Amino acid sequence: MKYTHLGRSGLSVSRICLGTMNFGWTTEEPAAHAIMDAALDKGINFFDTANVYGFGENKGRTEQIIGDWFAKGGRRRERTVLATKVYGPMGDWPNEGKLSALNIRRALDASLKRLKTDYVDVYQFHHVDRDTPWEEIWQAMEVAVGQGKVLYVGSSNFAGWHIAQAQAAASARHFTGLVSEQSLYNLMARTVELEVLPAARHYGLGILPWSPLQGGLLGGVLRKEREGKRRLEGRAQAALQKHRERIEQYENLAGELGHEPGDVALAWLLHQPAVTAPIVGPRTGEQLDAAVHALDVTLDEKTLARLDDIFPGHKPAPEDYAW
C-alpha cells in the first residue's frame, strides 16, 4: 500500500479510501466486516462514512456496522483513520440537519455513539450550509476539537468559492480550517478542474474523489454488457447510450494497456496532483481486490494525453474560457 498526507496536514492516509455507503444497504453486516478486515490487511487505513448512510428508515445503520466492527477489538479502531459526515437530516424535527452549532454538537455525539468511539479523525461537512454563518460553524468545530472529539475537518460537495470562504473565516480565528474536500471527480466528470481543484491546491486541501468509476460506466460496462453480466436501466442506461462511443474508445485503450478499465480510471485519478485518495465503495471482497490493483498501474504522458482526448477536461478558470 502507498500512503500520503491528507492535504497539508501531517495525517498519513492510504491512497485508496474505503467508502462504506453500501454497508447496511446492499451489503449486510457480516460481509461489511469482512471487507473492512480485508481492507486493513491490504494496508488501507482510511475509511469514509456518513451519519445518513443506511438511508431512509435505516439512517445511521452504516455507522452502527462500523462501530460493531471496532468493538471486536484487535486494534481495529487504532489502525483506522475514520472520516464521517454531518449535514443531512437525521429526523423531521428542527435542528436535526445542516450545520448549526446545535446540530453539529448533537450529530457528532450521536455518530460517536453509533461508531463506538470517542473521536472522529476527520469530521466532514456533507454539503455547504448557506443559512449558517462560518463564525458559528467554526466556533462549534473549535469546541469539538478542544474536547478531543474531532481531530481534522473536511468538506464535501463544496464549490471553489465555498472553500475560499471557509478558509478565510477559519484563518481569522487562527483555526486550521479544512484539510480535505470530497468531490465528484472522474474521467467523465471533470467540472471540479475549473475552480474546486485550484482552490484545494491553493489552500492545501486533499481531494477525495467520490464515484471514481462514474456509477460503473468506467468499470468495463460495455464488456460486462456483452457478457450478460450487467444490464443498466433508467438514467444509467441513457448515460451509457449518450457516451457509448467514448466509452468504447476508453475500453479499447484499457485493453491495449493490458489493464482493466476500472484500474485505469482509478490510476488516472491517482496521477492528478490534487488527489489524495479516490473513495471506492466495494460491495464484495472481489471488488475491493480490483480497486487495489490500480496502485500498480502507471500511466505515461502519451496515455494521459489519449485519455484527455477521449474525455476532455478543463483548464483552471478563467483560462478555460477566457484569455
mmCIF file of C-alpha atoms in Angstrom:
data_model
loop_
_atom_site.group_PDB
_atom_site.id
_atom_site.type_symbol
_atom_site.label_atom_id
_atom_site.label_comp_id
_atom_site.label_asym_id
_atom_site.label_seq_id
_atom_site.Cartn_x
_atom_site.Cartn_y
_atom_site.Cartn_z
ATOM 1 C CA MET A 1 0.000 0.000 0.000
ATOM 2 C CA LYS A 2 1.092 3.553 -0.695
ATOM 3 C CA TYR A 3 0.427 6.421 1.697
ATOM 4 C CA THR A 4 0.373 10.195 1.518
ATOM 5 C CA HIS A 5 -0.573 13.120 3.730
ATOM 6 C CA LEU A 6 -4.177 14.285 3.762
ATOM 7 C CA GLY A 7 -3.784 17.696 2.187
ATOM 8 C CA ARG A 8 -1.380 19.930 4.080
ATOM 9 C CA SER A 9 -1.943 18.016 7.332
ATOM 10 C CA GLY A 10 0.507 15.605 8.899
ATOM 11 C CA LEU A 11 -2.078 12.802 8.781
ATOM 12 C CA SER A 12 -0.916 9.790 6.732
ATOM 13 C CA VAL A 13 -3.652 8.007 4.795
ATOM 14 C CA SER A 14 -3.719 5.231 2.220
ATOM 15 C CA ARG A 15 -4.023 6.255 -1.416
ATOM 16 C CA ILE A 16 -7.232 4.253 -1.609
ATOM 17 C CA CYS A 17 -10.078 5.250 0.716
ATOM 18 C CA LEU A 18 -12.671 2.635 1.636
ATOM 19 C CA GLY A 19 -16.155 4.038 1.104
ATOM 20 C CA THR A 20 -18.832 2.382 3.236
ATOM 21 C CA MET A 21 -22.035 3.738 1.695
ATOM 22 C CA ASN A 22 -23.176 0.241 0.689
ATOM 23 C CA PHE A 23 -22.819 -1.204 4.207
ATOM 24 C CA GLY A 24 -26.241 -1.948 5.638
ATOM 25 C CA TRP A 25 -27.859 -1.012 2.350
ATOM 26 C CA THR A 26 -26.702 -3.506 -0.277
ATOM 27 C CA THR A 27 -24.004 -5.200 1.837
ATOM 28 C CA GLU A 28 -25.043 -6.936 5.048
ATOM 29 C CA GLU A 29 -23.048 -6.603 8.270
ATOM 30 C CA PRO A 30 -21.021 -9.867 8.117
ATOM 31 C CA ALA A 31 -19.856 -9.093 4.567
ATOM 32 C CA ALA A 32 -19.134 -5.475 5.533
ATOM 33 C CA HIS A 33 -16.969 -6.629 8.449
ATOM 34 C CA ALA A 34 -15.104 -8.987 6.141
ATOM 35 C CA ILE A 35 -14.469 -6.174 3.658
ATOM 36 C CA MET A 36 -13.127 -3.876 6.382
ATOM 37 C CA ASP A 37 -10.848 -6.622 7.707
ATOM 38 C CA ALA A 38 -9.588 -7.260 4.177
ATOM 39 C CA ALA A 39 -9.000 -3.536 3.689
ATOM 40 C CA LEU A 40 -6.788 -3.335 6.786
ATOM 41 C CA ASP A 41 -4.945 -6.466 5.652
ATOM 42 C CA LYS A 42 -4.200 -4.693 2.366
ATOM 43 C CA GLY A 43 -2.930 -1.617 4.202
ATOM 44 C CA ILE A 44 -5.978 0.574 3.583
ATOM 45 C CA ASN A 45 -6.216 2.683 6.736
ATOM 46 C CA PHE A 46 -8.641 5.386 5.512
ATOM 47 C CA PHE A 47 -12.385 4.679 5.864
ATOM 48 C CA ASP A 48 -15.161 7.103 4.878
ATOM 49 C CA THR A 49 -18.767 7.083 6.034
ATOM 50 C CA ALA A 50 -21.622 9.492 6.910
ATOM 51 C CA ASN A 51 -24.314 9.723 9.537
ATOM 52 C CA VAL A 52 -27.075 9.413 6.921
ATOM 53 C CA TYR A 53 -25.716 6.231 5.328
ATOM 54 C CA GLY A 54 -28.149 3.352 5.616
ATOM 55 C CA PHE A 55 -30.726 5.764 4.196
ATOM 56 C CA GLY A 56 -34.466 6.097 4.751
ATOM 57 C CA GLU A 57 -35.558 4.494 7.988
ATOM 58 C CA ASN A 58 -32.102 2.966 8.377
ATOM 59 C CA LYS A 59 -30.131 6.221 8.596
ATOM 60 C CA GLY A 60 -27.184 5.649 10.890
ATOM 61 C CA ARG A 61 -27.038 1.927 10.190
ATOM 62 C CA THR A 62 -23.685 2.150 8.396
ATOM 63 C CA GLU A 63 -22.054 3.872 11.355
ATOM 64 C CA GLN A 64 -23.507 1.185 13.628
ATOM 65 C CA ILE A 65 -21.961 -1.544 11.479
ATOM 66 C CA ILE A 66 -18.576 0.158 11.676
ATOM 67 C CA GLY A 67 -18.985 0.600 15.436
ATOM 68 C CA ASP A 68 -19.726 -3.103 15.873
ATOM 69 C CA TRP A 69 -16.597 -3.846 13.854
ATOM 70 C CA PHE A 70 -14.489 -1.555 16.059
ATOM 71 C CA ALA A 71 -15.938 -3.304 19.121
ATOM 72 C CA LYS A 72 -14.337 -6.572 18.003
ATOM 73 C CA GLY A 73 -11.004 -5.142 19.118
ATOM 74 C CA GLY A 74 -7.766 -6.232 17.503
ATOM 75 C CA ARG A 75 -6.657 -2.565 17.248
ATOM 76 C CA ARG A 76 -9.260 -2.047 14.502
ATOM 77 C CA ARG A 77 -10.065 1.472 15.702
ATOM 78 C CA GLU A 78 -6.444 2.403 16.317
ATOM 79 C CA ARG A 79 -5.428 1.281 12.824
ATOM 80 C CA THR A 80 -8.251 3.187 11.110
ATOM 81 C CA VAL A 81 -8.353 6.829 10.068
ATOM 82 C CA LEU A 82 -12.083 7.365 10.349
ATOM 83 C CA ALA A 83 -13.960 10.035 8.418
ATOM 84 C CA THR A 84 -17.677 10.652 8.811
ATOM 85 C CA LYS A 85 -20.015 13.468 7.794
ATOM 86 C CA VAL A 86 -22.670 15.825 9.107
ATOM 87 C CA TYR A 87 -25.382 17.825 7.311
ATOM 88 C CA GLY A 88 -28.134 15.521 6.078
ATOM 89 C CA PRO A 89 -31.344 15.461 8.158
ATOM 90 C CA MET A 90 -31.496 12.598 10.660
ATOM 91 C CA GLY A 91 -35.100 13.364 11.590
ATOM 92 C CA ASP A 92 -38.039 15.652 10.873
ATOM 93 C CA TRP A 93 -37.661 17.940 13.899
ATOM 94 C CA PRO A 94 -35.945 21.345 13.597
ATOM 95 C CA ASN A 95 -32.172 21.357 14.097
ATOM 96 C CA GLU A 96 -31.752 17.710 13.076
ATOM 97 C CA GLY A 97 -29.779 18.618 9.973
ATOM 98 C CA LYS A 98 -27.423 21.164 8.399
ATOM 99 C CA LEU A 99 -24.562 22.910 10.206
ATOM 100 C CA SER A 100 -25.969 24.892 13.110
ATOM 101 C CA ALA A 101 -23.859 24.718 16.260
ATOM 102 C CA LEU A 102 -26.689 22.781 17.885
ATOM 103 C CA ASN A 103 -26.896 20.148 15.164
ATOM 104 C CA ILE A 104 -23.118 19.781 14.926
ATOM 105 C CA ARG A 105 -22.954 19.065 18.671
ATOM 106 C CA ARG A 106 -25.870 16.622 18.683
ATOM 107 C CA ALA A 107 -24.989 14.902 15.398
ATOM 108 C CA LEU A 108 -21.367 14.419 16.417
ATOM 109 C CA ASP A 109 -22.310 12.857 19.741
ATOM 110 C CA ALA A 110 -24.826 10.588 18.006
ATOM 111 C CA SER A 111 -22.218 9.481 15.448
ATOM 112 C CA LEU A 112 -19.676 8.742 18.186
ATOM 113 C CA LYS A 113 -22.260 6.601 19.998
ATOM 114 C CA ARG A 114 -23.102 4.616 16.848
ATOM 115 C CA LEU A 115 -19.421 4.263 15.937
ATOM 116 C CA LYS A 116 -18.493 3.135 19.468
ATOM 117 C CA THR A 117 -15.552 5.516 19.592
ATOM 118 C CA ASP A 118 -14.728 8.727 21.441
ATOM 119 C CA TYR A 119 -13.297 10.660 18.495
ATOM 120 C CA VAL A 120 -13.524 11.093 14.732
ATOM 121 C CA ASP A 121 -10.316 11.628 12.804
ATOM 122 C CA VAL A 122 -11.897 13.683 10.003
ATOM 123 C CA TYR A 123 -15.329 15.288 10.521
ATOM 124 C CA GLN A 124 -16.705 16.429 7.171
ATOM 125 C CA PHE A 125 -19.428 18.855 6.166
ATOM 126 C CA HIS A 126 -21.515 16.819 3.707
ATOM 127 C CA HIS A 127 -22.731 19.963 1.967
ATOM 128 C CA VAL A 128 -22.333 23.711 2.296
ATOM 129 C CA ASP A 129 -24.893 25.339 4.621
ATOM 130 C CA ARG A 130 -25.851 28.700 3.142
ATOM 131 C CA ASP A 131 -28.038 29.544 6.145
ATOM 132 C CA THR A 132 -25.389 29.272 8.877
ATOM 133 C CA PRO A 133 -22.501 31.762 9.186
ATOM 134 C CA TRP A 134 -18.982 30.389 9.176
ATOM 135 C CA GLU A 135 -18.304 32.061 12.524
ATOM 136 C CA GLU A 136 -20.915 29.779 14.098
ATOM 137 C CA ILE A 137 -19.709 26.680 12.269
ATOM 138 C CA TRP A 138 -16.059 27.205 13.187
ATOM 139 C CA GLN A 139 -16.904 28.028 16.796
ATOM 140 C CA ALA A 140 -18.745 24.709 17.047
ATOM 141 C CA MET A 141 -15.815 22.858 15.481
ATOM 142 C CA GLU A 142 -13.319 24.577 17.783
ATOM 143 C CA VAL A 143 -15.300 23.239 20.730
ATOM 144 C CA ALA A 144 -15.340 19.729 19.233
ATOM 145 C CA VAL A 145 -11.596 19.837 18.602
ATOM 146 C CA GLY A 146 -10.971 21.225 22.094
ATOM 147 C CA GLN A 147 -12.976 18.348 23.558
ATOM 148 C CA GLY A 148 -10.870 15.848 21.611
ATOM 149 C CA LYS A 149 -13.911 14.574 19.711
ATOM 150 C CA VAL A 150 -12.621 15.750 16.292
ATOM 151 C CA LEU A 151 -9.043 15.943 15.038
ATOM 152 C CA TYR A 152 -9.412 17.334 11.486
ATOM 153 C CA VAL A 153 -12.216 18.965 9.486
ATOM 154 C CA GLY A 154 -13.131 18.337 5.858
ATOM 155 C CA SER A 155 -15.792 19.350 3.354
ATOM 156 C CA SER A 156 -17.780 17.622 0.647
ATOM 157 C CA ASN A 157 -19.520 18.948 -2.448
ATOM 158 C CA PHE A 158 -18.189 22.485 -1.947
ATOM 159 C CA ALA A 159 -17.655 25.000 -4.724
ATOM 160 C CA GLY A 160 -14.251 26.637 -5.024
ATOM 161 C CA TRP A 161 -15.510 29.884 -3.525
ATOM 162 C CA HIS A 162 -17.045 27.991 -0.595
ATOM 163 C CA ILE A 163 -13.579 26.610 0.187
ATOM 164 C CA ALA A 164 -12.113 30.111 0.000
ATOM 165 C CA GLN A 165 -14.874 31.491 2.208
ATOM 166 C CA ALA A 166 -14.413 28.730 4.783
ATOM 167 C CA GLN A 167 -10.648 29.119 4.912
ATOM 168 C CA ALA A 168 -10.803 32.899 5.219
ATOM 169 C CA ALA A 169 -13.174 32.617 8.190
ATOM 170 C CA ALA A 170 -11.006 29.932 9.814
ATOM 171 C CA SER A 171 -7.845 31.964 9.313
ATOM 172 C CA ALA A 172 -9.429 34.976 11.029
ATOM 173 C CA ARG A 173 -9.967 32.731 14.072
ATOM 174 C CA HIS A 174 -6.446 31.261 13.865
ATOM 175 C CA PHE A 175 -8.057 27.871 13.239
ATOM 176 C CA THR A 176 -6.747 25.209 10.872
ATOM 177 C CA GLY A 177 -9.947 25.023 8.825
ATOM 178 C CA LEU A 178 -10.459 22.427 6.126
ATOM 179 C CA VAL A 179 -7.847 19.796 5.226
ATOM 180 C CA SER A 180 -9.850 17.877 2.618
ATOM 181 C CA GLU A 181 -12.670 18.125 0.096
ATOM 182 C CA GLN A 182 -14.767 15.287 -1.288
ATOM 183 C CA SER A 183 -15.901 15.975 -4.832
ATOM 184 C CA LEU A 184 -17.453 14.157 -7.743
ATOM 185 C CA TYR A 185 -14.393 13.640 -9.921
ATOM 186 C CA ASN A 186 -13.552 11.088 -12.579
ATOM 187 C CA LEU A 187 -12.618 10.924 -16.264
ATOM 188 C CA MET A 188 -16.209 11.637 -17.286
ATOM 189 C CA ALA A 189 -16.970 14.283 -14.631
ATOM 190 C CA ARG A 190 -14.216 16.905 -14.596
ATOM 191 C CA THR A 191 -16.047 20.148 -13.771
ATOM 192 C CA VAL A 192 -14.119 20.492 -10.490
ATOM 193 C CA GLU A 193 -10.984 21.183 -12.530
ATOM 194 C CA LEU A 194 -12.342 24.683 -13.186
ATOM 195 C CA GLU A 195 -12.262 26.076 -9.651
ATOM 196 C CA VAL A 196 -12.521 23.415 -6.914
ATOM 197 C CA LEU A 197 -9.173 21.766 -7.627
ATOM 198 C CA PRO A 198 -7.302 25.079 -7.955
ATOM 199 C CA ALA A 199 -8.811 26.247 -4.659
ATOM 200 C CA ALA A 200 -7.937 22.961 -2.955
ATOM 201 C CA ARG A 201 -4.341 23.139 -4.144
ATOM 202 C CA HIS A 202 -4.029 26.785 -3.080
ATOM 203 C CA TYR A 203 -5.350 26.169 0.429
ATOM 204 C CA GLY A 204 -3.696 22.771 0.877
ATOM 205 C CA LEU A 205 -6.787 20.539 0.814
ATOM 206 C CA GLY A 206 -6.550 16.930 -0.271
ATOM 207 C CA ILE A 207 -9.169 15.927 -2.850
ATOM 208 C CA LEU A 208 -11.113 12.721 -2.163
ATOM 209 C CA PRO A 209 -12.973 11.851 -5.396
ATOM 210 C CA TRP A 210 -16.283 10.083 -4.987
ATOM 211 C CA SER A 211 -17.860 7.995 -7.746
ATOM 212 C CA PRO A 212 -14.440 7.432 -9.355
ATOM 213 C CA LEU A 213 -15.980 4.999 -11.875
ATOM 214 C CA GLN A 214 -18.973 7.242 -12.670
ATOM 215 C CA GLY A 215 -21.512 4.755 -11.425
ATOM 216 C CA GLY A 216 -19.788 1.860 -13.193
ATOM 217 C CA LEU A 217 -19.585 3.471 -16.639
ATOM 218 C CA LEU A 218 -15.779 3.459 -16.384
ATOM 219 C CA GLY A 219 -15.599 -0.056 -14.999
ATOM 220 C CA GLY A 220 -15.851 -2.029 -18.223
ATOM 221 C CA VAL A 221 -19.578 -1.641 -18.646
ATOM 222 C CA LEU A 222 -19.661 -2.476 -22.371
ATOM 223 C CA ARG A 223 -17.747 -5.709 -21.927
ATOM 224 C CA LYS A 224 -19.965 -6.689 -18.995
ATOM 225 C CA GLU A 225 -23.000 -5.864 -21.125
ATOM 226 C CA ARG A 226 -21.748 -8.130 -23.935
ATOM 227 C CA GLU A 227 -21.058 -10.908 -21.445
ATOM 228 C CA GLY A 228 -24.508 -10.547 -19.893
ATOM 229 C CA LYS A 229 -23.032 -9.651 -16.505
ATOM 230 C CA ARG A 230 -24.573 -6.201 -16.244
ATOM 231 C CA ARG A 231 -27.664 -4.516 -17.626
ATOM 232 C CA LEU A 232 -28.175 -0.808 -16.968
ATOM 233 C CA GLU A 233 -31.558 0.855 -16.666
ATOM 234 C CA GLY A 234 -33.003 4.348 -16.444
ATOM 235 C CA ARG A 235 -30.567 7.264 -16.263
ATOM 236 C CA ALA A 236 -27.556 4.954 -16.239
ATOM 237 C CA GLN A 237 -28.646 3.372 -19.500
ATOM 238 C CA ALA A 238 -29.320 6.801 -21.011
ATOM 239 C CA ALA A 239 -25.852 7.988 -19.956
ATOM 240 C CA LEU A 240 -24.292 4.890 -21.498
ATOM 241 C CA GLN A 241 -26.048 5.462 -24.810
ATOM 242 C CA LYS A 242 -25.029 9.123 -24.813
ATOM 243 C CA HIS A 243 -21.361 8.328 -24.202
ATOM 244 C CA ARG A 244 -21.146 4.871 -25.772
ATOM 245 C CA GLU A 245 -18.632 5.835 -28.466
ATOM 246 C CA ARG A 246 -16.221 7.424 -25.990
ATOM 247 C CA ILE A 247 -16.609 4.581 -23.500
ATOM 248 C CA GLU A 248 -15.859 2.098 -26.279
ATOM 249 C CA GLN A 249 -12.667 4.018 -27.162
ATOM 250 C CA TYR A 250 -11.748 4.029 -23.488
ATOM 251 C CA GLU A 251 -12.255 0.301 -23.011
ATOM 252 C CA ASN A 252 -10.228 -0.393 -26.155
ATOM 253 C CA LEU A 253 -7.398 1.735 -24.762
ATOM 254 C CA ALA A 254 -7.500 -0.142 -21.467
ATOM 255 C CA GLY A 255 -7.270 -3.374 -23.428
ATOM 256 C CA GLU A 256 -4.212 -2.089 -25.297
ATOM 257 C CA LEU A 257 -2.595 -1.242 -21.958
ATOM 258 C CA GLY A 258 -3.383 -4.697 -20.598
ATOM 259 C CA HIS A 259 -5.398 -3.345 -17.657
ATOM 260 C CA GLU A 260 -8.999 -3.476 -16.528
ATOM 261 C CA PRO A 261 -10.930 -0.280 -17.348
ATOM 262 C CA GLY A 262 -11.669 0.358 -13.687
ATOM 263 C CA ASP A 263 -7.966 0.142 -12.849
ATOM 264 C CA VAL A 264 -7.186 2.751 -15.495
ATOM 265 C CA ALA A 265 -9.885 5.107 -14.182
ATOM 266 C CA LEU A 266 -8.560 4.908 -10.619
ATOM 267 C CA ALA A 267 -4.948 5.167 -11.769
ATOM 268 C CA TRP A 268 -5.808 8.314 -13.738
ATOM 269 C CA LEU A 269 -7.171 9.932 -10.583
ATOM 270 C CA LEU A 270 -4.059 8.919 -8.660
ATOM 271 C CA HIS A 271 -1.991 10.750 -11.296
ATOM 272 C CA GLN A 272 -3.835 14.030 -10.649
ATOM 273 C CA PRO A 273 -1.767 16.312 -8.378
ATOM 274 C CA ALA A 274 -4.574 17.440 -6.061
ATOM 275 C CA VAL A 275 -5.928 13.931 -5.395
ATOM 276 C CA THR A 276 -5.170 12.251 -2.071
ATOM 277 C CA ALA A 277 -7.277 9.101 -2.412
ATOM 278 C CA PRO A 278 -10.240 8.021 -4.556
ATOM 279 C CA ILE A 279 -13.132 6.670 -2.498
ATOM 280 C CA VAL A 280 -14.042 3.158 -3.615
ATOM 281 C CA GLY A 281 -17.269 1.590 -2.398
ATOM 282 C CA PRO A 282 -16.970 -2.186 -2.832
ATOM 283 C CA ARG A 283 -19.995 -4.373 -2.248
ATOM 284 C CA THR A 284 -17.840 -7.517 -2.248
ATOM 285 C CA GLY A 285 -14.288 -8.538 -1.398
ATOM 286 C CA GLU A 286 -13.598 -9.128 -5.077
ATOM 287 C CA GLN A 287 -14.424 -5.508 -5.881
ATOM 288 C CA LEU A 288 -12.033 -4.383 -3.133
ATOM 289 C CA ASP A 289 -9.257 -6.535 -4.627
ATOM 290 C CA ALA A 290 -9.882 -4.984 -8.035
ATOM 291 C CA ALA A 291 -9.616 -1.437 -6.677
ATOM 292 C CA VAL A 292 -6.225 -2.064 -5.065
ATOM 293 C CA HIS A 293 -4.798 -3.175 -8.428
ATOM 294 C CA ALA A 294 -4.927 0.437 -9.602
ATOM 295 C CA LEU A 295 -1.993 1.299 -7.337
ATOM 296 C CA ASP A 296 0.248 -0.770 -9.603
ATOM 297 C CA VAL A 297 -0.854 0.968 -12.810
ATOM 298 C CA THR A 298 1.462 3.652 -14.187
ATOM 299 C CA LEU A 299 0.183 5.856 -16.998
ATOM 300 C CA ASP A 300 2.756 7.600 -19.195
ATOM 301 C CA GLU A 301 2.284 11.047 -20.701
ATOM 302 C CA LYS A 302 1.144 9.614 -24.024
ATOM 303 C CA THR A 303 -1.575 7.565 -22.339
ATOM 304 C CA LEU A 304 -2.690 10.505 -20.200
ATOM 305 C CA ALA A 305 -2.967 12.603 -23.372
ATOM 306 C CA ARG A 306 -5.049 9.902 -25.078
ATOM 307 C CA LEU A 307 -7.387 9.804 -22.080
ATOM 308 C CA ASP A 308 -7.755 13.597 -22.307
ATOM 309 C CA ASP A 309 -8.629 13.214 -25.989
ATOM 310 C CA ILE A 310 -11.368 10.696 -25.158
ATOM 311 C CA PHE A 311 -12.677 12.552 -22.109
ATOM 312 C CA PRO A 312 -11.692 16.248 -22.442
ATOM 313 C CA GLY A 313 -11.133 18.070 -19.190
ATOM 314 C CA HIS A 314 -10.830 21.700 -18.125
ATOM 315 C CA LYS A 315 -8.094 24.225 -17.589
ATOM 316 C CA PRO A 316 -8.375 26.234 -14.367
ATOM 317 C CA ALA A 317 -10.793 29.144 -14.607
ATOM 318 C CA PRO A 318 -10.670 31.717 -16.128
ATOM 319 C CA GLU A 319 -8.140 30.366 -18.663
ATOM 320 C CA ASP A 320 -10.578 27.617 -19.567
ATOM 321 C CA TYR A 321 -12.925 30.136 -21.187
ATOM 322 C CA ALA A 322 -11.023 33.439 -21.357
ATOM 323 C CA TRP A 323 -7.568 34.682 -22.387
#
